[in-house]
């Protein structure tokens, strides 16, 4: 438990009041570490995942700074947040409005996939904060509707995801046009070489903080793996979702096509489900998320790209219909359950094709997942395949040691 209180962090009374109304009683570790750095006007590079409270960590001081300026507010934005996905951008915008509700923080959110007219109107009425995905932002800058000249705070949220989605040039394009001196804050769930290199081109003497190791999984998530033939996954999924303890579930697939097929299969089995992925329009995604949040839909079937912005309370189960190729996505996926101190269950359905990905997850977690065999679709073939893969890895490690060279597999 933190001994630092929000009131120790130099925030103004109206912002403290808003935090109390949000139900925040004490700062999270990232807030405790980041807020003094942001207050001091320094650049920051922070390794923190969604779910750690990072949005408040980077917005609170800026909201306060802008609100307490003695001079009359201008109409062009002072703070710009770049987010990789529309869901995350909406989430960040919603948080800023909540934290800034007593100081009149004016925000605009600029997203592709919806008409730009209302966004332009919003900008013309005057804003303090802009939260944007890169494509639409650049369009509006080029049209002369979004003015970057007065931006003093540039924030890059989920920088690793930004790079995964191929936004590196867009981010650089924007950063080159935000005047210096400025304060640049960069948040990333994982600190890859690409993220560091991007940061180095955007920041000056950045303070570095890391609040959770990349492979940290909340203690209150019960993780299980079930071995199953690929052809039986859909039936096993239906059985899991019909279980008594499954209230609200998020199911992950590796592809958009699979998400659509799985959602359709669930609907046919009488389970209210919606697919959510980047081919869906902004409106469709919002509608699906709302239905899920309100409990009209029990299951959301999602791909990794849209998942990070999903901050819905009460997700009892995360089910990996397919294991992710990138083991770190496993951590991001299962972090959607067990929010706000509640318990959650993460189940991975592993067929032969998933075995190497399961090995990757177990290497990252540094522990094997508990296998749940007590179901009618249990596949001994998958178990044998996993054992063979582990054996081969051990042999490779031994051979590597014999040659005096370290094996990547064994590390
Ligand atoms: P974030 O990592 O910014 O997406 O935040 C994850 C969740 O934690 C959101 O639902 C926030 O509303 C919530 N949150 C952020 N800061 C706090 C806090 N200090 N106390 C309790 N909840 C918080």
PDB file of C-alpha atoms and ligand atoms in Angstrom, residues 6 23-28 31 49-56 95 99 311 339, ligand 1:
ATOM      1  CA  UNK A   6      -2.732  12.388  -3.949  1.00  0.00           C
ATOM      2  CA  UNK A  23     -13.254   6.652  -6.284  1.00  0.00           C
ATOM      3  CA  UNK A  24      -9.457   6.872  -6.302  1.00  0.00           C
ATOM      4  CA  UNK A  25      -8.264   6.817  -2.711  1.00  0.00           C
ATOM      5  CA  UNK A  26      -4.516   6.668  -3.272  1.00  0.00           C
ATOM      6  CA  UNK A  27      -2.098   6.957  -6.175  1.00  0.00           C
ATOM      7  CA  UNK A  28      -1.023   3.820  -7.999  1.00  0.00           C
ATOM      8  CA  UNK A  31       1.204   7.784 -10.515  1.00  0.00           C
ATOM      9  CA  UNK A  49       0.811  -1.270 -19.048  1.00  0.00           C
ATOM     10  CA  UNK A  50      -2.774  -0.226 -19.454  1.00  0.00           C
ATOM     11  CA  UNK A  51      -4.475  -1.033 -16.170  1.00  0.00           C
ATOM     12  CA  UNK A  52      -1.734   0.485 -14.018  1.00  0.00           C
ATOM     13  CA  UNK A  53      -3.358   3.923 -13.874  1.00  0.00           C
ATOM     14  CA  UNK A  54      -0.940   5.442 -16.371  1.00  0.00           C
ATOM     15  CA  UNK A  55      -3.511   7.772 -17.931  1.00  0.00           C
ATOM     16  CA  UNK A  56      -3.898   9.700 -14.692  1.00  0.00           C
ATOM     17  CA  UNK A  95     -10.433  10.049 -18.300  1.00  0.00           C
ATOM     18  CA  UNK A  99     -10.192  14.396 -13.969  1.00  0.00           C
ATOM     19  CA  UNK A 311     -11.372  -1.218 -19.943  1.00  0.00           C
ATOM     20  CA  UNK A 339      -9.335  -5.371 -12.653  1.00  0.00           C
TER      21      UNK A 339
HETATM   22  P1  LIG B   1      -5.224   3.103 -17.035  1.00  0.00           P
HETATM   23  O1  LIG B   1      -3.978   2.287 -16.828  1.00  0.00           O
HETATM   24  O2  LIG B   1      -4.947   4.558 -17.085  1.00  0.00           O
HETATM   25  O3  LIG B   1      -5.999   2.612 -18.235  1.00  0.00           O
HETATM   26  O4  LIG B   1      -6.173   2.889 -15.758  1.00  0.00           O
HETATM   27  C1  LIG B   1      -6.730   1.632 -15.462  1.00  0.00           C
HETATM   28  C2  LIG B   1      -7.934   1.739 -14.560  1.00  0.00           C
HETATM   29  O5  LIG B   1      -7.548   2.131 -13.238  1.00  0.00           O
HETATM   30  C3  LIG B   1      -8.958   2.748 -15.030  1.00  0.00           C
HETATM   31  O6  LIG B   1     -10.224   2.149 -14.873  1.00  0.00           O
HETATM   32  C4  LIG B   1      -8.801   3.910 -14.067  1.00  0.00           C
HETATM   33  O7  LIG B   1     -10.022   4.585 -13.895  1.00  0.00           O
HETATM   34  C5  LIG B   1      -8.364   3.221 -12.780  1.00  0.00           C
HETATM   35  N1  LIG B   1      -7.494   4.036 -11.905  1.00  0.00           N
HETATM   36  C6  LIG B   1      -6.510   4.881 -12.275  1.00  0.00           C
HETATM   37  N2  LIG B   1      -5.909   5.424 -11.195  1.00  0.00           N
HETATM   38  C7  LIG B   1      -6.509   4.900 -10.100  1.00  0.00           C
HETATM   39  C8  LIG B   1      -6.317   5.058  -8.687  1.00  0.00           C
HETATM   40  N3  LIG B   1      -5.385   5.860  -8.195  1.00  0.00           N
HETATM   41  N4  LIG B   1      -7.130   4.361  -7.862  1.00  0.00           N
HETATM   42  C9  LIG B   1      -8.080   3.533  -8.376  1.00  0.00           C
HETATM   43  N5  LIG B   1      -8.311   3.335  -9.688  1.00  0.00           N
HETATM   44  C10 LIG B   1      -7.521   3.999 -10.551  1.00  0.00           C
END
